[in-house]
Amino acid sequence: MKRIEYRHLPTTRTHPVGANESLYDNAMANLDRALALLDREIPHDWAAKLRTPKERTELRLSPQLSDGRIHTFRAFIVKHNDALGPCKGGIRMSPTVTLDDVTALAMEMTWKCALIGVPFGGGKSGIVADPTRLKPDDKQVLIRSFTRTAHRHIHPLVYVPAPDMGTNETDMGYIKDAISYSLGYATTQGSYVTGKPVILGGIPGRREATGRGVALAVAEVLRRRGDSLPGAHVIVQGFGNVGSVAARALAEAGASIIGVCDAYAAFYDARGLPLEALLSYAAQHGSLKGCRAAPTVAHAQLLEKPCDILVPAATGNQITGSNASRIKARYIAEGANGPTTPQADRILQRRGIEVIPDILCNAGGVFVSYLEYTQETQAEQMPLEEVMSRLERRMRERCALVFDTARDRRWTAREAAMYCAVKAVWQALQARGALP
Ligand code: NAD
């Protein structure tokens, strides 16, 4: 494969990037880099508006769970920027999620919505809880408690949540039900939440949209580079919604999945893994824990195995300054949000490894959420074929925008993606005028 030459870019970093990088540090560093690229286009006082979230809220949830006791959970909602439209972004449920993580993820949503071209701003929520330790009924109660407590924030014109790590389609159904219950109607007028079951106004293909979008982005970038997806060796980190669907879609396109892992187990076989067996085990057991369908490997080693395409689809900060020099992939397709730190980015860039950045690569989910939002607003139902063909067209168009910009300016794809996204948000801010 050809090495890609990048022009050295001056940065005016205002946010420190060190060994203990957080999602927030990394999001700010990526924004600083984009602002440096836009140096003569965005005045400094306006740049502060892009840096600072519009609203950060911390909530306390105190549901009574099945043990009869009141449990207290913290939750967060961040609305980063609504210049382009209502804030859009998933609900992360994790025992370690912080307000700063949610702020970083909300900011990423601002750029992602702008880049994929949907009329939404960026938002995100977090619930500090371990979904793997909650009984299904308790998780439902917690989700309903979140909805009730966050009610004043969730509205089709204000903030529209969706699934993220630790939450799913079923949870979004409970949110819709809790809202319609409190409004007093059987349903809601307009889309308060996306990623719902189809029977409740969801859209066919939303659950698969992010993973399918990852596979479409990979196919498009390889095509542009003259590389072939059939026969390519792929490793996928994370076997939840995004990772498992991306693995299946890439396998359907002819790639060989040689490594996968979730939080509990990692598998590797250079001759190809029995993907269907792994998928059905995960569907049956909720994870790959205890699966014996393939040879196992240590988690840290899996990321460093030779492959053509590495798909980090688990969580943030997985490819860092400490392991980037040992990554042997040719392409990294960021299914997760923020899996690569800026320090790792620089190492990968030097080594000629092409990164398909998260705000492009995993934007299929929010694009199909937008289709769900418009469908529900108009009380229509869109068939799966239409959803998939619109997703494919949009992923192709936006890959072309990012990779043409990167080629013309000799930037990395992340720099090009951030440049296009931040510029679009800035143009929307400008068009709205300087409000007092
Ligand atoms: P999920 O909860 O369905 O799955 C997460 C998977 O990652 C699970 O298999 C889990 O076991 C695994 N995992 C967690 N920590 C891990 C670790 N340290 N090492 C290996 N595996 C680990 O979540 P998801 O919806 O698939 O989201 C995954 C990522 O994709 C997140 O970063 C999320 O923000 C991002 N994302 C999701 C969507 C969406 O539509 N769901 C859209 C855009 C981006």
Tab-separated table of C-alpha atoms and ligand atoms in Angstrom:
chain	number	residue	atom	x	y	z
A	1	MET	CA	0.000	0.000	0.000
A	2	LYS	CA	1.187	3.534	-0.777
A	3	ARG	CA	2.299	5.746	2.097
A	4	ILE	CA	0.445	9.017	2.405
A	5	GLU	CA	2.458	12.214	2.783
A	6	TYR	CA	0.967	14.868	5.042
A	7	ARG	CA	1.953	18.476	5.286
A	8	HIS	CA	3.214	19.445	8.733
A	9	LEU	CA	0.628	21.587	10.425
A	10	PRO	CA	1.244	24.318	12.948
A	11	THR	CA	-1.082	24.020	15.920
A	12	THR	CA	-2.108	26.674	18.370
A	13	ARG	CA	-2.909	24.217	21.110
A	14	THR	CA	-4.665	25.864	23.991
A	15	HIS	CA	-5.507	22.599	25.679
A	16	PRO	CA	-2.724	20.430	27.101
A	17	VAL	CA	-2.356	16.868	25.839
A	18	GLY	CA	-0.391	14.625	28.124
A	19	ALA	CA	0.018	11.040	29.171
A	20	ASN	CA	-3.296	10.917	31.045
A	21	GLU	CA	-5.424	11.974	28.141
A	22	SER	CA	-9.156	12.002	28.726
A	23	LEU	CA	-11.938	12.009	26.143
A	24	TYR	CA	-12.401	15.677	26.992
A	25	ASP	CA	-8.701	16.551	26.534
A	26	ASN	CA	-8.701	14.727	23.215
A	27	ALA	CA	-11.885	16.368	21.955
A	28	MET	CA	-10.471	19.790	22.855
A	29	ALA	CA	-7.145	18.981	21.196
A	30	ASN	CA	-8.948	17.930	17.994
A	31	LEU	CA	-10.980	21.146	18.074
A	32	ASP	CA	-7.846	23.234	18.656
A	33	ARG	CA	-6.287	21.618	15.623
A	34	ALA	CA	-9.337	22.385	13.499
A	35	LEU	CA	-9.371	25.978	14.744
A	36	ALA	CA	-5.716	26.265	13.761
A	37	LEU	CA	-6.653	25.114	10.255
A	38	LEU	CA	-9.454	27.686	10.221
A	39	ASP	CA	-7.205	30.327	11.729
A	40	ARG	CA	-7.971	33.117	9.332
A	41	GLU	CA	-11.618	32.157	8.964
A	42	ILE	CA	-12.931	32.170	12.550
A	43	PRO	CA	-12.283	35.137	14.847
A	44	HIS	CA	-10.979	34.137	18.287
A	45	ASP	CA	-13.984	35.437	20.223
A	46	TRP	CA	-16.288	33.260	18.095
A	47	ALA	CA	-14.016	30.266	18.577
A	48	ALA	CA	-14.751	30.400	22.322
A	49	LYS	CA	-18.392	29.812	21.460
A	50	LEU	CA	-17.443	26.604	19.676
A	51	ARG	CA	-15.299	25.430	22.587
A	52	THR	CA	-17.807	25.952	25.356
A	53	PRO	CA	-20.898	23.780	25.823
A	54	LYS	CA	-24.183	25.649	25.912
A	55	GLU	CA	-25.442	23.753	28.945
A	56	ARG	CA	-24.098	21.041	31.279
A	57	THR	CA	-26.535	19.528	33.726
A	58	GLU	CA	-25.997	17.005	36.472
A	59	LEU	CA	-29.043	15.061	37.633
A	60	ARG	CA	-29.693	12.780	40.562
A	61	LEU	CA	-31.889	9.756	39.929
A	62	SER	CA	-33.291	7.880	42.899
A	63	PRO	CA	-35.480	4.992	41.756
A	64	GLN	CA	-36.705	2.207	43.982
A	65	LEU	CA	-35.311	-1.041	42.546
A	66	SER	CA	-36.508	-4.627	42.860
A	67	ASP	CA	-34.706	-5.139	46.190
A	68	GLY	CA	-37.169	-2.608	47.644
A	69	ARG	CA	-34.445	-0.034	48.344
A	70	ILE	CA	-33.958	3.472	46.980
A	71	HIS	CA	-30.777	3.617	44.874
A	72	THR	CA	-29.077	6.861	43.959
A	73	PHE	CA	-27.461	7.318	40.536
A	74	ARG	CA	-25.834	10.345	38.948
A	75	ALA	CA	-26.704	11.312	35.393
A	76	PHE	CA	-25.579	14.065	33.028
A	77	ILE	CA	-26.988	15.906	30.047
A	78	VAL	CA	-24.810	18.164	27.951
A	79	LYS	CA	-26.030	20.358	25.114
A	80	HIS	CA	-22.918	21.477	23.332
A	81	ASN	CA	-24.145	23.545	20.405
A	82	ASP	CA	-27.538	23.981	18.745
A	83	ALA	CA	-26.620	26.355	15.917
A	84	LEU	CA	-27.664	23.752	13.317
A	85	GLY	CA	-30.739	22.423	15.142
A	86	PRO	CA	-31.909	20.534	18.241
A	87	CYS	CA	-29.160	18.714	20.122
A	88	LYS	CA	-28.832	15.061	19.168
A	89	GLY	CA	-26.808	12.410	20.934
A	90	GLY	CA	-27.032	9.071	22.669
A	91	ILE	CA	-27.356	8.029	26.288
A	92	ARG	CA	-24.262	6.260	27.628
A	93	MET	CA	-24.757	3.995	30.615
A	94	SER	CA	-21.476	3.077	32.235
A	95	PRO	CA	-20.119	2.920	35.794
A	96	THR	CA	-17.211	5.163	34.802
A	97	VAL	CA	-18.851	7.825	32.625
A	98	THR	CA	-18.118	11.384	33.807
A	99	LEU	CA	-19.535	14.829	33.084
A	100	ASP	CA	-16.363	15.618	31.140
A	101	ASP	CA	-16.781	12.461	29.021
A	102	VAL	CA	-20.350	13.475	28.232
A	103	THR	CA	-19.182	17.002	27.370
A	104	ALA	CA	-16.571	15.602	24.968
A	105	LEU	CA	-19.096	13.246	23.384
A	106	ALA	CA	-21.666	16.063	23.032
A	107	MET	CA	-19.031	18.181	21.299
A	108	GLU	CA	-18.223	15.296	18.939
A	109	MET	CA	-21.926	15.062	18.117
A	110	THR	CA	-21.925	18.737	17.097
A	111	TRP	CA	-19.166	18.009	14.555
A	112	LYS	CA	-20.631	14.670	13.469
A	113	CYS	CA	-24.104	16.085	12.731
A	114	ALA	CA	-22.547	18.971	10.806
A	115	LEU	CA	-20.274	16.657	8.821
A	116	ILE	CA	-22.931	14.100	7.880
A	117	GLY	CA	-25.238	16.987	6.966
A	118	VAL	CA	-28.225	16.611	9.295
A	119	PRO	CA	-29.981	19.608	10.880
A	120	PHE	CA	-29.005	18.792	14.458
A	121	GLY	CA	-26.650	20.176	17.048
A	122	GLY	CA	-24.623	18.117	19.488
A	123	GLY	CA	-25.773	16.690	22.792
A	124	LYS	CA	-25.176	13.629	24.940
A	125	SER	CA	-26.336	12.040	28.189
A	126	GLY	CA	-24.660	9.761	30.669
A	127	ILE	CA	-26.038	7.571	33.436
A	128	VAL	CA	-23.469	6.378	35.963
A	129	ALA	CA	-24.492	2.733	36.317
A	130	ASP	CA	-23.279	-0.675	35.190
A	131	PRO	CA	-25.874	-2.071	32.759
A	132	THR	CA	-24.354	-5.560	33.011
A	133	ARG	CA	-25.128	-5.665	36.749
A	134	LEU	CA	-28.710	-4.431	36.531
A	135	LYS	CA	-31.626	-6.856	36.256
A	136	PRO	CA	-33.691	-6.036	33.122
A	137	ASP	CA	-36.599	-4.750	35.240
A	138	ASP	CA	-34.244	-2.551	37.269
A	139	LYS	CA	-32.677	-1.158	34.107
A	140	GLN	CA	-36.154	-0.294	32.860
A	141	VAL	CA	-36.934	1.498	36.136
A	142	LEU	CA	-33.639	3.395	35.917
A	143	ILE	CA	-34.303	4.464	32.318
A	144	ARG	CA	-37.801	5.629	33.284
A	145	SER	CA	-36.349	7.491	36.258
A	146	PHE	CA	-33.839	9.199	33.947
A	147	THR	CA	-36.644	10.160	31.537
A	148	ARG	CA	-38.779	11.583	34.313
A	149	THR	CA	-35.896	13.553	35.837
A	150	ALA	CA	-34.591	14.763	32.457
A	151	HIS	CA	-38.066	15.472	31.091
A	152	ARG	CA	-37.611	19.212	30.695
A	153	HIS	CA	-34.517	18.631	28.523
A	154	ILE	CA	-35.933	15.973	26.178
A	155	HIS	CA	-38.012	17.460	23.365
A	156	PRO	CA	-37.956	17.209	19.542
A	157	LEU	CA	-36.863	20.848	19.342
A	158	VAL	CA	-34.405	20.762	22.257
A	159	TYR	CA	-32.577	17.465	22.842
A	160	VAL	CA	-33.349	14.130	21.194
A	161	PRO	CA	-31.559	11.121	22.726
A	162	ALA	CA	-30.715	7.768	21.117
A	163	PRO	CA	-28.845	4.606	22.173
A	164	ASP	CA	-25.139	4.673	22.973
A	165	MET	CA	-22.876	2.322	24.899
A	166	GLY	CA	-24.889	0.454	27.514
A	167	THR	CA	-28.331	1.442	26.186
A	168	ASN	CA	-30.371	-0.001	23.337
A	169	GLU	CA	-33.555	0.009	21.294
A	170	THR	CA	-35.639	-1.423	24.149
A	171	ASP	CA	-34.521	1.410	26.453
A	172	MET	CA	-35.515	3.990	23.803
A	173	GLY	CA	-38.981	2.357	23.683
A	174	TYR	CA	-39.290	2.873	27.460
A	175	ILE	CA	-38.281	6.526	27.048
A	176	LYS	CA	-40.972	7.084	24.430
A	177	ASP	CA	-43.528	5.358	26.649
A	178	ALA	CA	-42.527	7.371	29.737
A	179	ILE	CA	-42.823	10.638	27.807
A	180	SER	CA	-46.150	9.805	26.166
A	181	TYR	CA	-47.461	8.672	29.563
A	182	SER	CA	-46.572	11.979	31.172
A	183	LEU	CA	-47.959	13.962	28.207
A	184	GLY	CA	-51.184	12.019	28.461
A	185	TYR	CA	-51.249	10.698	24.856
A	186	ALA	CA	-50.755	7.170	23.555
A	187	THR	CA	-47.915	8.497	21.436
A	188	THR	CA	-45.931	11.677	21.063
A	189	GLN	CA	-46.265	14.377	18.463
A	190	GLY	CA	-42.822	14.586	16.920
A	191	SER	CA	-39.741	12.569	17.664
A	192	TYR	CA	-38.586	12.815	21.289
A	193	VAL	CA	-36.155	9.920	20.995
A	194	THR	CA	-34.658	7.904	18.118
A	195	GLY	CA	-33.426	4.333	17.921
A	196	LYS	CA	-36.808	3.036	19.154
A	197	PRO	CA	-38.385	-0.303	18.210
A	198	VAL	CA	-39.986	-0.047	14.746
A	199	ILE	CA	-43.426	-0.812	16.210
A	200	LEU	CA	-43.169	2.384	18.311
A	201	GLY	CA	-42.268	4.687	15.426
A	202	GLY	CA	-38.669	3.559	15.021
A	203	ILE	CA	-37.158	3.100	11.598
A	204	PRO	CA	-36.082	-0.197	10.081
A	205	GLY	CA	-32.287	-0.421	9.970
A	206	ARG	CA	-31.529	2.071	12.776
A	207	ARG	CA	-30.036	-0.606	15.037
A	208	GLU	CA	-27.652	-1.677	12.265
A	209	ALA	CA	-27.038	1.812	10.862
A	210	THR	CA	-23.830	2.680	12.714
A	211	GLY	CA	-22.113	-0.656	12.026
A	212	ARG	CA	-23.325	-0.715	8.413
A	213	GLY	CA	-22.108	2.867	8.021
A	214	VAL	CA	-18.672	1.816	9.295
A	215	ALA	CA	-18.521	-0.931	6.653
A	216	LEU	CA	-19.690	1.501	3.926
A	217	ALA	CA	-17.012	4.017	4.919
A	218	VAL	CA	-14.332	1.309	4.861
A	219	ALA	CA	-15.480	0.090	1.429
A	220	GLU	CA	-15.468	3.634	0.039
A	221	VAL	CA	-12.038	4.557	1.404
A	222	LEU	CA	-10.468	1.311	0.182
A	223	ARG	CA	-12.044	1.838	-3.239
A	224	ARG	CA	-10.545	5.330	-3.426
A	225	ARG	CA	-7.135	3.973	-2.476
A	226	GLY	CA	-7.348	1.149	-5.028
A	227	ASP	CA	-7.409	-1.488	-2.277
A	228	SER	CA	-9.769	-4.423	-2.214
A	229	LEU	CA	-12.202	-5.254	0.598
A	230	PRO	CA	-12.842	-8.873	-0.432
A	231	GLY	CA	-10.087	-10.917	1.200
A	232	ALA	CA	-8.964	-8.074	3.517
A	233	HIS	CA	-8.161	-9.149	7.086
A	234	VAL	CA	-10.185	-7.354	9.757
A	235	ILE	CA	-9.940	-7.100	13.555
A	236	VAL	CA	-12.884	-5.649	15.485
A	237	GLN	CA	-12.639	-4.443	19.082
A	238	GLY	CA	-16.058	-4.364	20.777
A	239	PHE	CA	-18.828	-6.795	19.908
A	240	GLY	CA	-21.907	-4.762	20.853
A	241	ASN	CA	-24.230	-2.928	18.520
A	242	VAL	CA	-21.554	-1.214	16.421
A	243	GLY	CA	-18.800	-3.868	16.443
A	244	SER	CA	-20.938	-6.933	15.781
A	245	VAL	CA	-22.886	-5.289	12.942
A	246	ALA	CA	-19.708	-3.852	11.390
A	247	ALA	CA	-18.068	-7.301	11.557
A	248	ARG	CA	-21.036	-8.942	9.855
A	249	ALA	CA	-21.312	-6.233	7.173
A	250	LEU	CA	-17.584	-6.392	6.413
A	251	ALA	CA	-17.743	-10.198	6.245
A	252	GLU	CA	-20.727	-9.937	3.874
A	253	ALA	CA	-18.591	-7.671	1.679
A	254	GLY	CA	-15.984	-10.447	1.463
A	255	ALA	CA	-13.549	-9.479	4.244
A	256	SER	CA	-12.165	-12.117	6.575
A	257	ILE	CA	-12.737	-11.360	10.277
A	258	ILE	CA	-9.587	-12.624	11.985
A	259	GLY	CA	-10.015	-11.028	15.427
A	260	VAL	CA	-12.849	-9.858	17.659
A	261	CYS	CA	-13.229	-9.065	21.335
A	262	ASP	CA	-15.649	-7.650	23.831
A	263	ALA	CA	-14.948	-6.561	27.409
A	264	TYR	CA	-14.802	-10.212	28.561
A	265	ALA	CA	-13.046	-12.274	25.873
A	266	ALA	CA	-10.819	-11.845	22.822
A	267	PHE	CA	-10.458	-14.236	19.858
A	268	TYR	CA	-7.933	-14.388	17.044
A	269	ASP	CA	-7.297	-16.755	14.159
A	270	ALA	CA	-5.243	-15.570	11.173
A	271	ARG	CA	-7.194	-18.022	8.967
A	272	GLY	CA	-10.537	-16.381	9.865
A	273	LEU	CA	-12.929	-16.702	12.813
A	274	PRO	CA	-16.281	-18.543	12.783
A	275	LEU	CA	-18.178	-15.234	12.846
A	276	GLU	CA	-21.718	-16.644	12.781
A	277	ALA	CA	-20.936	-18.854	15.806
A	278	LEU	CA	-19.549	-15.849	17.709
A	279	LEU	CA	-22.519	-13.667	16.757
A	280	SER	CA	-25.063	-16.235	17.829
A	281	TYR	CA	-23.182	-16.902	21.099
A	282	ALA	CA	-23.169	-13.152	21.876
A	283	ALA	CA	-26.860	-12.832	20.957
A	284	GLN	CA	-27.743	-15.753	23.235
A	285	HIS	CA	-25.513	-14.894	26.212
A	286	GLY	CA	-25.320	-11.097	25.984
A	287	SER	CA	-21.519	-11.195	25.614
A	288	LEU	CA	-18.658	-13.444	24.484
A	289	LYS	CA	-17.852	-14.470	28.063
A	290	GLY	CA	-17.297	-18.245	28.206
A	291	CYS	CA	-17.433	-18.669	24.406
A	292	ARG	CA	-15.232	-21.519	23.139
A	293	ALA	CA	-15.932	-21.196	19.414
A	294	ALA	CA	-12.432	-19.925	18.517
A	295	PRO	CA	-8.855	-19.570	19.833
A	296	THR	CA	-8.488	-16.855	22.474
A	297	VAL	CA	-5.852	-14.125	22.748
A	298	ALA	CA	-4.983	-11.424	25.315
A	299	HIS	CA	-6.976	-8.205	24.784
A	300	ALA	CA	-3.938	-5.937	24.439
A	301	GLN	CA	-2.326	-8.298	21.913
A	302	LEU	CA	-5.394	-8.388	19.686
A	303	LEU	CA	-5.084	-4.707	18.728
A	304	GLU	CA	-1.449	-5.252	17.785
A	305	LYS	CA	-1.952	-8.279	15.503
A	306	PRO	CA	-1.236	-7.699	11.794
A	307	CYS	CA	-4.376	-6.941	9.774
A	308	ASP	CA	-5.566	-4.721	6.939
A	309	ILE	CA	-8.377	-3.004	8.828
A	310	LEU	CA	-8.648	-2.442	12.561
A	311	VAL	CA	-12.116	-1.395	13.770
A	312	PRO	CA	-12.075	-0.047	17.334
A	313	ALA	CA	-15.788	-0.215	18.185
A	314	ALA	CA	-15.767	-0.361	21.978
A	315	THR	CA	-14.839	2.740	23.884
A	316	GLY	CA	-12.528	5.768	23.930
A	317	ASN	CA	-8.730	5.995	24.236
A	318	GLN	CA	-7.868	2.503	22.994
A	319	ILE	CA	-5.131	3.492	20.548
A	320	THR	CA	-2.788	5.709	22.493
A	321	GLY	CA	0.799	6.965	22.570
A	322	SER	CA	1.771	3.695	24.237
A	323	ASN	CA	0.488	1.200	21.654
A	324	ALA	CA	0.209	3.194	18.389
A	325	SER	CA	3.734	2.293	17.302
A	326	ARG	CA	2.855	-1.416	17.559
A	327	ILE	CA	-0.407	-1.267	15.574
A	328	LYS	CA	0.085	-3.252	12.366
A	329	ALA	CA	-3.127	-2.334	10.547
A	330	ARG	CA	-3.168	-0.416	7.254
A	331	TYR	CA	-6.491	1.288	7.992
A	332	ILE	CA	-8.200	2.169	11.265
A	333	ALA	CA	-11.967	2.594	10.999
A	334	GLU	CA	-13.209	4.348	14.142
A	335	GLY	CA	-16.531	2.723	15.011
A	336	ALA	CA	-16.240	3.980	18.608
A	337	ASN	CA	-16.209	7.622	19.617
A	338	GLY	CA	-12.722	8.904	20.389
A	339	PRO	CA	-10.837	5.564	20.253
A	340	THR	CA	-7.599	7.199	19.058
A	341	THR	CA	-5.788	9.837	21.110
A	342	PRO	CA	-4.140	12.838	19.387
A	343	GLN	CA	-0.727	11.503	20.428
A	344	ALA	CA	-1.524	8.176	18.736
A	345	ASP	CA	-2.832	10.071	15.693
A	346	ARG	CA	0.565	11.668	15.178
A	347	ILE	CA	2.327	8.291	15.412
A	348	LEU	CA	-0.137	6.626	13.018
A	349	GLN	CA	0.225	9.530	10.589
A	350	ARG	CA	4.028	9.168	10.593
A	351	ARG	CA	3.640	5.449	9.975
A	352	GLY	CA	1.264	6.001	7.025
A	353	ILE	CA	-1.713	4.285	8.673
A	354	GLU	CA	-4.951	5.757	7.349
A	355	VAL	CA	-7.511	6.629	10.049
A	356	ILE	CA	-11.171	6.967	9.045
A	357	PRO	CA	-12.206	9.397	11.798
A	358	ASP	CA	-15.116	8.711	14.152
A	359	ILE	CA	-17.170	11.765	13.188
A	360	LEU	CA	-17.336	10.341	9.661
A	361	CYS	CA	-16.964	6.599	10.179
A	362	ASN	CA	-19.682	6.083	12.802
A	363	ALA	CA	-22.039	8.838	11.595
A	364	GLY	CA	-24.404	6.332	9.924
A	365	GLY	CA	-26.280	6.003	13.220
A	366	VAL	CA	-27.135	9.666	13.553
A	367	PHE	CA	-27.947	9.898	9.855
A	368	VAL	CA	-30.562	7.148	10.168
A	369	SER	CA	-31.761	8.727	13.434
A	370	TYR	CA	-32.417	11.839	11.347
A	371	LEU	CA	-34.488	9.736	8.911
A	372	GLU	CA	-36.402	8.369	11.921
A	373	TYR	CA	-36.941	11.904	13.235
A	374	THR	CA	-38.326	13.166	9.904
A	375	GLN	CA	-40.437	10.025	9.402
A	376	GLU	CA	-42.023	10.368	12.839
A	377	THR	CA	-42.581	14.110	12.477
A	378	GLN	CA	-44.506	13.415	9.263
A	379	ALA	CA	-46.186	10.242	10.637
A	380	GLU	CA	-44.746	8.232	7.742
A	381	GLN	CA	-42.989	4.866	7.522
A	382	MET	CA	-39.886	4.429	5.438
A	383	PRO	CA	-39.038	0.981	4.036
A	384	LEU	CA	-35.667	-0.611	4.853
A	385	GLU	CA	-34.460	-0.452	1.219
A	386	GLU	CA	-34.941	3.315	1.160
A	387	VAL	CA	-33.166	3.745	4.516
A	388	MET	CA	-30.196	1.659	3.363
A	389	SER	CA	-29.885	3.328	-0.023
A	390	ARG	CA	-29.995	6.798	1.565
A	391	LEU	CA	-27.426	5.720	4.154
A	392	GLU	CA	-25.130	4.363	1.460
A	393	ARG	CA	-25.427	7.495	-0.660
A	394	ARG	CA	-24.778	9.817	2.283
A	395	MET	CA	-21.769	7.845	3.560
A	396	ARG	CA	-20.256	7.878	0.042
A	397	GLU	CA	-20.837	11.630	-0.410
A	398	ARG	CA	-19.358	12.559	2.958
A	399	CYS	CA	-16.384	10.202	2.555
A	400	ALA	CA	-15.740	11.951	-0.776
A	401	LEU	CA	-15.954	15.386	0.889
A	402	VAL	CA	-13.518	14.417	3.649
A	403	PHE	CA	-11.028	12.458	1.561
A	404	ASP	CA	-11.042	14.987	-1.321
A	405	THR	CA	-10.375	17.778	1.197
A	406	ALA	CA	-7.631	15.713	2.825
A	407	ARG	CA	-6.047	14.987	-0.559
A	408	ASP	CA	-6.250	18.577	-1.844
A	409	ARG	CA	-4.869	20.138	1.348
A	410	ARG	CA	-2.573	17.244	2.260
A	411	TRP	CA	-4.185	16.886	5.650
A	412	THR	CA	-5.152	13.761	7.544
A	413	ALA	CA	-8.743	12.636	7.174
A	414	ARG	CA	-9.424	13.700	10.775
A	415	GLU	CA	-8.115	17.192	10.094
A	416	ALA	CA	-10.204	17.411	6.922
A	417	ALA	CA	-13.334	16.085	8.670
A	418	MET	CA	-12.947	18.468	11.602
A	419	TYR	CA	-12.250	21.384	9.251
A	420	CYS	CA	-15.446	20.756	7.247
A	421	ALA	CA	-17.555	20.172	10.366
A	422	VAL	CA	-16.342	23.104	12.447
A	423	LYS	CA	-16.626	25.400	9.446
A	424	ALA	CA	-20.261	24.387	8.892
A	425	VAL	CA	-21.150	25.067	12.544
A	426	TRP	CA	-19.349	28.389	12.393
A	427	GLN	CA	-21.289	29.325	9.248
A	428	ALA	CA	-24.560	28.501	11.046
A	429	LEU	CA	-23.531	30.619	14.029
A	430	GLN	CA	-22.635	33.477	11.730
A	431	ALA	CA	-25.922	33.180	9.839
A	432	ARG	CA	-27.796	33.426	13.144
A	433	GLY	CA	-25.935	36.631	13.997
A	434	ALA	CA	-24.324	37.780	17.226
A	435	LEU	CA	-27.129	37.637	19.761
A	436	PRO	CA	-26.756	39.673	22.925
B	1	NAD	P1	-22.546	-1.525	23.178
B	1	NAD	O1	-22.764	-1.285	24.600
B	1	NAD	O2	-23.620	-2.151	22.353
B	1	NAD	O3	-21.215	-2.408	22.952
B	1	NAD	C1	-19.966	-2.066	23.485
B	1	NAD	C2	-19.065	-3.282	23.271
B	1	NAD	O4	-17.735	-2.937	23.626
B	1	NAD	C3	-19.446	-4.483	24.119
B	1	NAD	O5	-19.228	-5.657	23.375
B	1	NAD	C4	-18.462	-4.388	25.282
B	1	NAD	O6	-18.263	-5.638	25.917
B	1	NAD	C5	-17.242	-3.914	24.541
B	1	NAD	N1	-16.222	-3.273	25.364
B	1	NAD	C6	-16.361	-2.310	26.296
B	1	NAD	N2	-15.165	-1.988	26.823
B	1	NAD	C7	-14.261	-2.762	26.167
B	1	NAD	C8	-12.858	-2.895	26.239
B	1	NAD	N3	-12.139	-2.152	27.096
B	1	NAD	N4	-12.236	-3.786	25.431
B	1	NAD	C9	-12.955	-4.529	24.572
B	1	NAD	N5	-14.285	-4.445	24.435
B	1	NAD	C10	-14.928	-3.575	25.244
B	1	NAD	O7	-22.115	-0.099	22.581
B	1	NAD	P2	-22.203	0.380	21.072
B	1	NAD	O8	-23.503	1.069	20.879
B	1	NAD	O9	-21.788	-0.719	20.167
B	1	NAD	O10	-21.092	1.530	21.091
B	1	NAD	C11	-19.722	1.242	20.917
B	1	NAD	C12	-18.994	2.528	20.584
B	1	NAD	O11	-19.554	3.099	19.403
B	1	NAD	C13	-19.076	3.615	21.653
B	1	NAD	O12	-17.865	4.341	21.663
B	1	NAD	C14	-20.193	4.494	21.155
B	1	NAD	O13	-20.095	5.819	21.650
B	1	NAD	C15	-19.941	4.440	19.662
B	1	NAD	N6	-21.112	4.768	18.843
B	1	NAD	C16	-22.277	4.078	18.967
B	1	NAD	C17	-23.346	4.405	18.139
B	1	NAD	C18	-24.644	3.641	18.175
B	1	NAD	O14	-25.498	3.901	17.325
B	1	NAD	N7	-24.830	2.686	19.075
B	1	NAD	C19	-23.229	5.464	17.222
B	1	NAD	C20	-22.006	6.133	17.106
B	1	NAD	C21	-20.956	5.776	17.931
